[in-house]
Coordinates of C-alpha atoms in Angstrom, one line a residue:
M1 CA 0.0 0.0 0.0
Q2 CA 1.2 3.4 -0.9
R3 CA 2.6 5.8 1.8
P4 CA 0.5 8.9 2.5
L5 CA 2.7 10.9 0.1
L6 CA 5.0 9.9 -2.7
I7 CA 7.8 7.8 -1.3
S8 CA 11.3 8.3 -2.5
L9 CA 12.4 5.1 -4.4
A10 CA 15.9 6.4 -5.1
A11 CA 17.5 4.2 -2.4
A12 CA 15.8 1.1 -3.7
L13 CA 16.9 1.8 -7.3
A14 CA 20.4 2.8 -6.4
L15 CA 21.2 0.1 -3.8
A16 CA 19.5 -2.9 -5.2
A17 CA 22.9 -4.0 -6.6
C18 CA 24.9 -3.2 -3.4
G19 CA 27.6 -5.6 -2.5
G20 CA 28.8 -6.0 -6.1
E21 CA 29.2 -4.3 -9.4
R22 CA 26.2 -2.5 -10.8
P23 CA 24.6 -4.6 -13.6
A24 CA 24.9 -3.3 -17.1
D25 CA 21.9 -1.4 -18.4
T26 CA 19.7 -2.7 -21.2
A27 CA 18.8 -0.6 -24.2
D28 CA 15.7 0.7 -22.4
G29 CA 17.6 1.6 -19.2
A30 CA 16.5 -1.5 -17.1
P31 CA 19.3 -3.4 -15.4
Q32 CA 20.3 -6.8 -16.7
A33 CA 19.7 -9.6 -14.2
D34 CA 19.4 -13.3 -13.9
T35 CA 15.6 -13.2 -14.3
T36 CA 15.0 -16.9 -14.3
P37 CA 12.3 -17.5 -11.8
A38 CA 12.8 -19.9 -8.9
A39 CA 12.1 -23.5 -10.0
D40 CA 8.6 -24.7 -9.1
A41 CA 9.0 -27.7 -6.8
H42 CA 5.4 -27.0 -5.5
A43 CA 2.5 -28.9 -7.0
F44 CA -0.2 -26.3 -7.5
S45 CA -3.9 -27.1 -7.3
P46 CA -6.6 -25.5 -9.5
E47 CA -8.5 -24.5 -6.4
I48 CA -7.8 -21.5 -4.2
N49 CA -6.0 -23.0 -1.2
E50 CA -3.7 -22.2 1.6
A51 CA -0.7 -24.2 0.5
D52 CA -0.6 -22.6 -2.9
F53 CA -1.1 -19.1 -1.5
R54 CA 1.6 -19.6 1.1
E55 CA 4.1 -20.9 -1.6
L56 CA 3.5 -17.8 -3.8
V57 CA 3.9 -15.3 -1.0
K58 CA 6.9 -17.1 0.4
T59 CA 8.6 -16.9 -3.0
L60 CA 7.8 -13.4 -3.9
A61 CA 8.8 -12.1 -0.4
S62 CA 12.1 -14.1 -0.4
D63 CA 15.5 -12.4 -0.2
E64 CA 16.1 -13.7 -3.7
F65 CA 13.7 -11.1 -5.0
E66 CA 15.5 -8.3 -3.1
G67 CA 12.4 -6.3 -2.1
R68 CA 11.0 -6.1 -5.7
A69 CA 12.1 -2.6 -6.4
P70 CA 11.2 -1.4 -9.9
G71 CA 14.2 -1.1 -12.2
S72 CA 16.3 -3.4 -10.0
P73 CA 17.4 -7.0 -10.7
G74 CA 14.9 -8.2 -8.0
G75 CA 12.2 -6.3 -9.9
E76 CA 13.0 -7.9 -13.1
K77 CA 13.0 -11.3 -11.5
T78 CA 9.6 -10.5 -10.1
V79 CA 7.9 -9.7 -13.4
E80 CA 9.4 -12.9 -14.9
Y81 CA 8.1 -15.0 -12.0
I82 CA 4.6 -13.5 -12.4
R83 CA 4.7 -14.2 -16.2
A84 CA 5.8 -17.8 -15.5
Q85 CA 2.8 -18.3 -13.2
Y86 CA 0.4 -16.9 -15.8
E87 CA 1.9 -19.3 -18.4
R88 CA 1.6 -22.2 -16.0
L89 CA -2.2 -21.4 -15.6
G90 CA -2.7 -21.3 -19.4
L91 CA -3.5 -17.6 -19.5
Q92 CA -2.9 -15.6 -22.7
P93 CA -0.6 -12.6 -22.9
G94 CA -2.4 -9.3 -22.5
G95 CA 0.3 -6.7 -22.8
E96 CA 1.9 -4.7 -25.6
D97 CA 2.5 -6.2 -29.0
G98 CA 1.0 -9.6 -28.1
G99 CA 3.4 -10.0 -25.1
W100 CA 3.0 -10.3 -21.4
Y101 CA 4.3 -6.8 -20.4
Q102 CA 3.4 -3.2 -20.6
T103 CA 6.4 -0.9 -20.4
V104 CA 5.8 2.0 -18.0
P105 CA 8.1 5.0 -18.6
M106 CA 8.9 6.9 -15.5
V107 CA 10.6 10.2 -14.7
E108 CA 12.7 10.7 -11.5
T109 CA 12.7 14.3 -10.4
T110 CA 14.8 15.6 -7.5
A111 CA 14.3 19.2 -6.4
D112 CA 17.2 21.2 -5.3
E113 CA 16.8 21.4 -1.5
S114 CA 18.6 24.7 -1.4
T115 CA 15.6 26.2 -3.1
V116 CA 14.2 29.3 -1.4
L117 CA 10.7 30.6 -2.0
R118 CA 10.2 34.3 -1.7
L119 CA 6.9 35.9 -0.4
D120 CA 6.5 39.7 -0.8
S121 CA 3.7 41.2 1.2
N122 CA 3.1 44.9 1.9
G123 CA 6.7 45.8 1.0
E124 CA 8.1 43.1 3.3
A125 CA 10.0 40.1 1.8
R126 CA 10.1 36.7 3.5
E127 CA 12.2 33.7 2.4
L128 CA 10.8 30.2 3.1
Q129 CA 13.3 27.4 3.5
F130 CA 12.9 24.0 1.9
G131 CA 12.1 21.4 4.5
S132 CA 11.4 23.6 7.5
D133 CA 8.9 26.0 6.0
L134 CA 7.8 24.3 2.9
V135 CA 8.3 21.6 0.4
I136 CA 8.0 22.3 -3.3
G137 CA 8.5 20.4 -6.6
T138 CA 7.5 20.1 -10.2
R139 CA 5.9 17.3 -12.2
T140 CA 6.6 18.9 -15.5
G141 CA 9.8 17.1 -16.2
E142 CA 11.6 20.5 -16.5
T143 CA 14.9 21.0 -14.9
Q144 CA 14.2 24.6 -14.1
V145 CA 10.9 26.4 -13.3
N146 CA 10.8 30.2 -12.8
I147 CA 7.8 31.9 -11.3
A148 CA 8.1 35.6 -10.7
D149 CA 5.6 37.9 -8.7
S150 CA 2.7 35.5 -8.9
E151 CA -0.3 36.8 -7.0
L152 CA -1.6 34.6 -4.2
V153 CA -5.3 33.7 -3.8
F154 CA -6.9 31.7 -1.0
V155 CA -9.4 29.3 -2.6
G156 CA -10.6 27.5 0.6
Y157 CA -10.5 23.7 0.0
G158 CA -9.8 24.2 -3.8
V159 CA -12.9 22.2 -4.7
D160 CA -15.1 22.4 -7.8
A161 CA -17.8 19.7 -7.2
P162 CA -21.0 20.3 -9.3
E163 CA -22.8 17.4 -7.7
Q164 CA -22.2 19.0 -4.3
D165 CA -23.2 22.4 -5.6
W166 CA -19.8 23.6 -4.4
N167 CA -17.2 25.7 -6.3
D168 CA -14.3 27.4 -4.5
Y169 CA -13.2 28.9 -7.8
A170 CA -16.5 30.6 -8.6
G171 CA -16.1 34.2 -9.7
V172 CA -12.2 34.3 -9.6
D173 CA -9.6 33.9 -12.4
V174 CA -6.5 32.3 -11.0
T175 CA -4.6 32.1 -14.3
G176 CA -0.9 32.6 -13.7
K177 CA -1.6 33.0 -9.9
T178 CA -0.6 30.9 -6.9
V179 CA -3.5 29.3 -5.1
V180 CA -3.4 28.6 -1.3
I181 CA -5.5 25.6 -0.3
L182 CA -6.7 23.8 2.8
V183 CA -6.3 20.0 3.0
N184 CA -9.3 17.6 3.3
D185 CA -13.0 18.3 2.5
P186 CA -15.3 21.2 3.2
G187 CA -17.0 20.5 6.5
F188 CA -14.1 18.5 7.9
H189 CA -12.5 21.2 10.1
A190 CA -15.9 22.5 11.1
G191 CA -17.2 19.1 12.1
D192 CA -20.2 19.6 9.8
D193 CA -21.6 16.3 8.8
N194 CA -24.0 18.0 6.3
L195 CA -21.2 19.0 4.0
F196 CA -19.7 16.4 1.6
E197 CA -19.4 13.2 3.6
G198 CA -18.7 14.5 7.1
N199 CA -15.6 13.0 8.7
R200 CA -15.1 10.6 5.7
M201 CA -12.7 12.0 3.2
T202 CA -13.9 12.1 -0.4
Y203 CA -11.9 12.4 -3.6
Y204 CA -12.0 16.2 -3.3
G205 CA -10.1 16.0 0.0
R206 CA -6.9 14.4 -1.4
W207 CA -4.0 16.6 -2.2
T208 CA -3.7 15.0 -5.6
Y209 CA -7.1 16.3 -6.6
K210 CA -6.4 19.8 -5.3
Y211 CA -3.2 20.1 -7.5
E212 CA -5.0 18.7 -10.6
E213 CA -8.0 21.1 -10.1
A214 CA -5.6 24.1 -9.7
A215 CA -3.9 23.1 -12.9
R216 CA -7.2 22.9 -14.7
K217 CA -8.0 26.4 -13.6
G218 CA -4.7 27.7 -15.0
A219 CA -2.8 28.4 -11.8
A220 CA 1.0 28.8 -11.9
A221 CA 1.5 27.1 -8.5
A222 CA -0.4 25.7 -5.6
L223 CA 0.5 25.5 -1.9
I224 CA -1.5 23.3 0.5
I225 CA -1.6 24.4 4.1
H226 CA -0.6 21.5 6.3
D227 CA -2.5 20.5 9.4
T228 CA -2.0 17.1 11.1
E229 CA -5.6 16.4 11.7
G230 CA -6.7 17.2 8.2
A231 CA -3.9 15.4 6.4
S232 CA -3.9 12.5 8.9
Y233 CA -0.1 12.7 9.2
G234 CA 2.5 15.2 10.6
W235 CA 4.8 17.7 8.9
D236 CA 7.6 15.2 9.2
V237 CA 5.8 12.9 6.8
V238 CA 5.4 15.7 4.3
R239 CA 9.0 16.8 4.6
N240 CA 10.5 13.3 4.4
S241 CA 8.2 12.1 1.6
W242 CA 8.7 15.1 -0.7
S243 CA 12.5 15.3 -0.2
G244 CA 14.8 13.4 -2.5
A245 CA 13.8 11.7 -5.7
Q246 CA 10.1 11.7 -6.7
F247 CA 8.8 9.3 -9.4
D248 CA 6.2 10.2 -11.9
L249 CA 5.0 9.3 -15.4
R250 CA 6.2 11.4 -18.3
A251 CA 3.9 14.4 -18.8
A252 CA 3.1 13.0 -22.3
D253 CA 1.8 9.8 -20.8
D254 CA -0.4 11.4 -18.1
P255 CA -4.0 12.6 -19.0
E256 CA -4.1 14.8 -15.9
P257 CA -3.0 18.5 -16.1
R258 CA 0.1 19.5 -14.2
L259 CA 1.2 22.6 -12.4
P260 CA 4.6 24.2 -13.0
A261 CA 5.1 24.1 -9.2
Q262 CA 3.3 22.5 -6.3
G263 CA 4.0 22.0 -2.6
W264 CA 3.0 22.4 1.1
I265 CA 3.6 25.1 3.7
T266 CA 3.5 24.7 7.4
S267 CA 0.5 26.1 9.4
E268 CA 2.9 28.5 11.0
V269 CA 3.9 30.0 7.7
A270 CA 0.3 30.1 6.6
R271 CA -0.7 31.9 9.8
Q272 CA 1.9 34.6 9.2
L273 CA 1.0 34.9 5.5
F274 CA -2.6 35.6 6.3
A275 CA -1.7 38.0 9.1
D276 CA 0.4 40.0 6.6
S277 CA -2.7 40.4 4.6
G278 CA -4.8 41.5 7.6
L279 CA -6.5 38.2 7.8
D280 CA -6.9 35.6 10.6
L281 CA -6.3 32.0 9.5
D282 CA -8.8 30.6 12.0
E283 CA -11.5 32.8 10.6
M284 CA -10.5 31.8 7.0
Y285 CA -11.0 28.1 8.1
R286 CA -14.5 29.0 9.3
A287 CA -15.3 30.9 6.2
A288 CA -14.1 28.1 3.9
N289 CA -16.5 25.7 5.6
R290 CA -19.6 27.7 4.8
R291 CA -21.6 27.2 1.6
G292 CA -21.2 30.2 -0.7
F293 CA -17.5 30.8 0.3
E294 CA -15.7 33.2 -2.1
A295 CA -12.0 33.1 -2.9
V296 CA -9.9 35.7 -1.1
P297 CA -7.0 37.5 -2.8
L298 CA -4.0 37.8 -0.5
E299 CA -1.9 40.9 -0.5
A300 CA 1.2 38.9 -1.4
T301 CA 3.2 37.6 -4.4
L302 CA 5.3 34.5 -4.8
S303 CA 8.6 34.1 -6.6
V304 CA 10.7 31.0 -6.9
D305 CA 13.6 29.6 -9.0
L306 CA 13.1 25.8 -8.8
K307 CA 15.9 23.7 -10.1
S308 CA 15.6 19.9 -10.3
T309 CA 17.6 17.0 -11.7
V310 CA 15.5 14.8 -14.0
T311 CA 16.2 11.2 -15.2
E312 CA 14.1 8.9 -17.3
K313 CA 13.7 5.2 -16.3
S314 CA 11.2 2.4 -17.0
S315 CA 9.4 -0.5 -15.3
R316 CA 6.8 -3.1 -16.4
N317 CA 3.2 -4.1 -15.7
V318 CA 2.4 -7.8 -16.2
I319 CA -0.9 -8.7 -17.8
G320 CA -2.5 -12.2 -18.3
V321 CA -5.9 -12.8 -19.8
L322 CA -8.5 -15.6 -19.8
P323 CA -10.6 -14.8 -22.9
G324 CA -14.4 -14.8 -22.5
S325 CA -16.5 -17.4 -24.3
E326 CA -19.3 -15.0 -25.4
R327 CA -18.1 -11.4 -24.8
P328 CA -14.3 -11.5 -25.1
D329 CA -14.2 -7.7 -25.7
E330 CA -15.8 -7.0 -22.2
T331 CA -13.4 -7.4 -19.3
V332 CA -13.4 -7.8 -15.5
I333 CA -10.0 -6.9 -14.1
Y334 CA -8.3 -8.3 -11.0
M335 CA -5.2 -6.3 -10.0
G336 CA -2.5 -5.9 -7.4
H337 CA 0.9 -4.2 -7.3
W338 CA 4.0 -6.3 -7.4
D339 CA 6.5 -3.6 -6.3
H340 CA 8.0 -2.8 -2.9
L341 CA 10.9 -0.8 -1.5
G342 CA 13.9 -2.9 -2.5
V343 CA 17.2 -2.8 -0.6
H344 CA 18.4 0.0 1.6
E345 CA 21.9 0.4 3.1
R346 CA 22.2 1.0 6.8
D347 CA 24.7 3.5 8.3
D348 CA 27.1 0.7 9.1
G349 CA 27.2 -0.3 5.4
T350 CA 25.1 -3.5 5.7
R351 CA 22.1 -4.0 3.6
E352 CA 18.4 -4.4 4.6
I353 CA 15.9 -6.0 2.3
Y354 CA 12.3 -4.6 2.4
N355 CA 10.7 -7.9 1.5
G356 CA 7.1 -6.6 1.4
A357 CA 5.4 -9.9 2.3
V358 CA 2.0 -8.5 3.2
D359 CA 2.4 -5.4 1.1
N360 CA 2.0 -6.7 -1.5
A361 CA 3.2 -10.3 -2.1
T362 CA -0.2 -11.3 -0.7
G363 CA -2.1 -9.4 -3.3
I364 CA -0.2 -10.8 -6.2
A365 CA -0.5 -14.3 -4.7
G366 CA -4.2 -13.6 -4.5
I367 CA -4.8 -12.7 -8.1
I368 CA -2.7 -15.7 -9.2
E369 CA -4.8 -18.0 -7.1
I370 CA -8.1 -16.5 -8.4
A371 CA -6.7 -16.8 -11.9
G372 CA -6.0 -20.4 -11.3
R373 CA -9.5 -21.1 -10.2
F374 CA -11.0 -19.4 -13.3
A375 CA -8.6 -21.1 -15.6
G376 CA -9.5 -24.6 -14.3
E377 CA -13.2 -24.3 -14.6
T378 CA -15.7 -25.4 -17.2
P379 CA -17.5 -23.7 -18.8
A380 CA -15.2 -20.7 -19.2
P381 CA -16.5 -17.3 -18.1
K382 CA -18.6 -15.4 -20.7
R383 CA -16.6 -12.2 -20.3
S384 CA -12.8 -12.0 -20.3
L385 CA -10.9 -11.9 -17.1
A386 CA -7.7 -9.9 -17.0
F387 CA -5.1 -10.2 -14.2
L388 CA -3.0 -7.1 -14.0
A389 CA 0.1 -7.0 -11.8
V390 CA 1.2 -3.3 -11.8
T391 CA 4.4 -1.6 -10.9
L392 CA 5.3 1.7 -9.1
E393 CA 2.4 1.7 -6.7
E394 CA 4.7 2.8 -3.9
S395 CA 5.8 5.8 -6.0
G396 CA 2.3 7.2 -6.5
L397 CA 0.1 4.5 -8.2
L398 CA 2.0 5.1 -11.4
G399 CA 1.8 1.6 -13.0
S400 CA -2.0 1.6 -12.8
K401 CA -2.2 5.3 -13.8
Y402 CA -0.2 4.5 -17.0
Y403 CA -2.4 1.5 -17.7
V404 CA -5.6 3.6 -17.4
A405 CA -4.1 6.2 -19.8
H406 CA -3.0 3.4 -22.2
P407 CA -5.4 0.5 -21.6
T408 CA -5.0 -2.8 -23.4
F409 CA -8.8 -3.3 -22.8
P410 CA -11.0 -0.2 -23.5
M411 CA -12.2 1.6 -20.4
E412 CA -15.8 1.7 -21.7
K413 CA -15.7 -2.1 -22.0
T414 CA -14.1 -2.7 -18.6
V415 CA -16.9 -4.0 -16.4
A416 CA -15.2 -3.5 -13.0
V417 CA -11.9 -3.7 -11.2
I418 CA -11.2 -5.7 -8.0
N419 CA -8.0 -4.7 -6.2
L420 CA -6.0 -6.9 -3.9
D421 CA -3.5 -5.0 -1.7
A422 CA -2.1 -6.1 1.7
M423 CA -4.4 -9.0 2.5
S424 CA -5.2 -9.9 6.1
V425 CA -3.2 -12.9 7.4
A426 CA -4.6 -12.8 10.9
G427 CA -7.3 -15.5 10.5
P428 CA -11.0 -15.6 9.7
S429 CA -13.1 -12.5 10.6
R430 CA -16.7 -11.9 11.2
D431 CA -16.5 -8.6 9.2
F432 CA -15.3 -7.8 5.7
V433 CA -13.7 -4.3 5.4
V434 CA -14.7 -2.4 2.3
T435 CA -12.4 0.5 1.9
G436 CA -14.5 3.5 0.8
K437 CA -17.7 1.7 1.6
G438 CA -20.7 3.3 0.1
N439 CA -19.2 4.0 -3.3
S440 CA -20.5 1.5 -5.8
E441 CA -22.9 -1.3 -6.7
L442 CA -20.0 -3.7 -6.5
E443 CA -20.7 -3.8 -2.8
D444 CA -24.1 -5.2 -3.4
I445 CA -22.6 -8.1 -5.2
L446 CA -19.9 -8.6 -2.5
E447 CA -22.6 -8.6 0.2
T448 CA -24.2 -11.7 -1.4
F449 CA -21.0 -13.7 -0.9
A450 CA -20.3 -12.2 2.5
D451 CA -23.8 -13.2 3.6
E452 CA -23.0 -16.8 2.6
Q453 CA -19.9 -16.6 4.8
Q454 CA -22.0 -15.1 7.6
R455 CA -19.9 -11.9 7.5
V456 CA -20.9 -8.3 7.6
L457 CA -19.5 -5.5 5.4
V458 CA -17.9 -2.6 7.3
E459 CA -16.0 0.5 6.4
E460 CA -12.3 1.0 7.2
G461 CA -11.4 2.1 10.7
N462 CA -10.3 5.6 9.8
P463 CA -12.4 6.9 6.9
A464 CA -11.0 10.4 7.4
G465 CA -7.7 9.1 6.1
G466 CA -8.9 8.7 2.6
Y467 CA -7.4 5.2 2.1
Y468 CA -9.7 4.5 -0.9
F469 CA -7.5 7.0 -2.8
R470 CA -4.2 5.4 -1.8
S471 CA -4.2 2.2 -3.8
D472 CA -4.2 1.4 -7.5
H473 CA -8.0 1.0 -8.0
F474 CA -8.3 4.7 -7.5
N475 CA -7.0 5.4 -11.0
F476 CA -9.7 3.3 -12.5
A477 CA -12.2 5.0 -10.3
K478 CA -11.2 8.4 -11.6
A479 CA -11.7 7.1 -15.1
G480 CA -15.2 6.0 -14.2
V481 CA -14.7 2.2 -13.8
P482 CA -16.3 0.9 -10.6
A483 CA -13.5 -0.4 -8.3
L484 CA -13.7 -2.6 -5.2
Y485 CA -11.0 -2.8 -2.5
A486 CA -12.0 -5.2 0.2
K487 CA -10.3 -7.6 2.6
G488 CA -10.6 -9.3 6.0
G489 CA -11.7 -7.3 9.0
N490 CA -10.8 -6.8 12.6
D491 CA -13.4 -8.8 14.4
L492 CA -11.6 -12.1 14.4
V493 CA -13.4 -15.4 14.9
E494 CA -10.7 -16.3 17.3
G495 CA -10.2 -13.5 19.8
G496 CA -12.7 -10.9 18.5
T497 CA -11.8 -7.3 18.2
A498 CA -9.1 -7.4 20.8
A499 CA -7.2 -10.0 18.7
G500 CA -7.9 -8.0 15.6
K501 CA -6.5 -4.8 17.1
A502 CA -3.4 -6.6 18.2
A503 CA -2.9 -8.0 14.7
T504 CA -3.4 -4.5 13.2
E505 CA -0.9 -3.0 15.6
D506 CA 1.6 -5.8 14.8
Y507 CA 1.4 -5.2 11.1
A508 CA 1.6 -1.4 11.6
S509 CA 5.0 -1.9 13.2
R510 CA 6.1 -3.8 10.2
Y511 CA 4.5 -1.7 7.5
H512 CA 7.2 -0.4 5.0
Q513 CA 9.8 -1.8 7.3
P514 CA 12.3 -4.7 6.9
G515 CA 10.0 -6.7 9.3
D516 CA 7.3 -7.2 6.7
V517 CA 8.5 -10.7 6.0
Y518 CA 6.8 -14.1 5.4
R519 CA 5.9 -15.8 8.6
E520 CA 5.0 -19.5 9.0
E521 CA 2.7 -18.8 11.9
W522 CA 0.3 -16.8 9.7
N523 CA -3.3 -18.0 9.9
L524 CA -4.3 -18.0 6.2
A525 CA -7.8 -19.4 6.6
G526 CA -9.2 -15.9 6.6
V527 CA -7.4 -14.8 3.4
I528 CA -8.7 -17.9 1.6
Q529 CA -12.2 -16.9 2.7
D530 CA -11.6 -13.4 1.3
L531 CA -10.3 -14.8 -2.0
D532 CA -13.3 -17.1 -2.4
A533 CA -15.7 -14.1 -1.9
L534 CA -13.7 -11.9 -4.3
Y535 CA -13.6 -14.7 -6.9
G536 CA -17.4 -14.9 -6.5
V537 CA -17.8 -11.2 -7.3
G538 CA -15.7 -11.6 -10.5
R539 CA -17.5 -14.8 -11.6
M540 CA -20.9 -13.1 -11.3
L541 CA -19.7 -10.1 -13.3
A542 CA -18.1 -12.3 -15.9
D543 CA -21.3 -14.4 -16.5
D544 CA -24.1 -11.9 -16.1
V545 CA -23.4 -10.1 -19.4
D546 CA -26.3 -7.7 -18.9
R547 CA -24.9 -6.3 -15.7
W548 CA -22.8 -3.1 -15.8
P549 CA -22.3 -2.0 -12.2
N550 CA -22.3 1.8 -11.6
W551 CA -21.4 4.2 -8.8
Y552 CA -24.1 5.1 -6.3
E553 CA -25.9 8.4 -6.8
G554 CA -23.9 11.4 -5.6
N555 CA -20.5 9.7 -6.2
P556 CA -18.0 12.0 -7.9
F557 CA -17.0 9.2 -10.4
K558 CA -20.6 8.5 -11.6
A559 CA -20.6 11.1 -14.3
A560 CA -17.5 9.6 -15.9
R561 CA -19.1 6.1 -15.8
D562 CA -22.4 7.5 -17.3
R563 CA -20.4 9.0 -20.2
M564 CA -18.5 5.8 -20.6
M565 CA -21.8 3.8 -20.9
G566 CA -23.0 6.2 -23.5
E567 CA -19.9 5.7 -25.5
R568 CA -20.3 1.9 -25.2
E569 CA -23.8 2.0 -26.5
T570 CA -22.8 4.3 -29.4
S571 CA -20.0 1.9 -30.4
R572 CA -22.4 -1.1 -30.2
E573 CA -24.9 0.6 -32.5
E574 CA -22.2 1.4 -35.0

């Protein structure tokens, strides 16, 4: 699962070959490696079962795969292993040019941390320091971005949501200006459950949306005001995550607009900025949480000379397909990310492998197990099933983002996406956690299978954290395709919620740490139950060719799905 902000993958890419010479690069920049997958001594069954799942996770999370960093020898070994599993199952290649892979070009951008941002207000100049006062970067791929005397405008939460009758940009032209934005949704800081979805973060609360919307409005730059409660993480997370190398798609491969510069400022900096304009930040929070809020020009300008180093690299998605017997052009997708954090070097010169057993060897093992069950069944499903193992999730959901922009199966004919990420290995549970519960009709289908298992669907424990927007299904959701992200819950059959809480805390201590390793003592009965239910959802969607699930009314992604369905009907008539 992705970190709250873009995680720097530079160490993983640079150190994956520590302890010996760096492998020679291939023509496309990927390192050469012995990519022959480990020999299969295990006899796999066509059914979803614990022994097979355990074997797959154990292999993918082994030291041999060196933490599965994109662009590293371990990453190359990973994609070859997944390809070999797809071939074993009799799937067909679903990638580029009739092959198994989709190359994902990526750009590594590292901002110069000596960058100083200048604010001029009422004749007074202030210089903000990178790291302590702000973080700033560019996604343009440019090595130098110059912004001079850009006027600042406070645009509240930076939201334009027609279905919510809310537009923070109404009546203001921000072309060439710098917008200052609050994190989270309208209503959050005021505790107003009548605005948006109350405490539960929506798509509009994510920092990614705020930057994209500012770019659509023509802004030159955007600065988000950090607050720990609204972001659900402290300034240290912002500072550490945005320092160093940041990975992104090339601008030409990304359908979303990009700002010349974007970043965060501390609440202390924001408070002084507003005071310099004769405004009180607390009052501005209150104003931004009231319907009818109007943007407020600040008596200040911004200037910055942002220098960055930019390098192009690439990684690969792996795609296997089971063609449908009646509607092969209509596709249900199972997906998970194969990448993790690779190898890091400690201060004493020794190496630590970030094996990523739960995150996300479990998800990849899960889609392989589900693929095996589909492949071994007669009759074959009526619609096609695609099994998509994506790269660069830990760097900002980039592999899935690239796929959505360059799909091998058209979006308007993609029925649904089922995402597997960091599956529960704590044993069977009475509940089934649906991250972002209340989003789409896929939950109605899942509920059928949960009922058969005598389980109840519940939302995630911290809906204010916006976790629905932090895994790969989110890119499909933005494109309009209904996406389901569900896994075992916290009310364990053995030990109840107390045992579930202990298991959650244990994993939290291992998350994105070298301690996320395969463990023989895992109780995998629960994850097999989860996989059975998620298989059932896909089977129903694959065989009911008249069913096209949609988002619930009021969901921000429904408009895109409705347009998609219109395009599908038009193409069918033609």
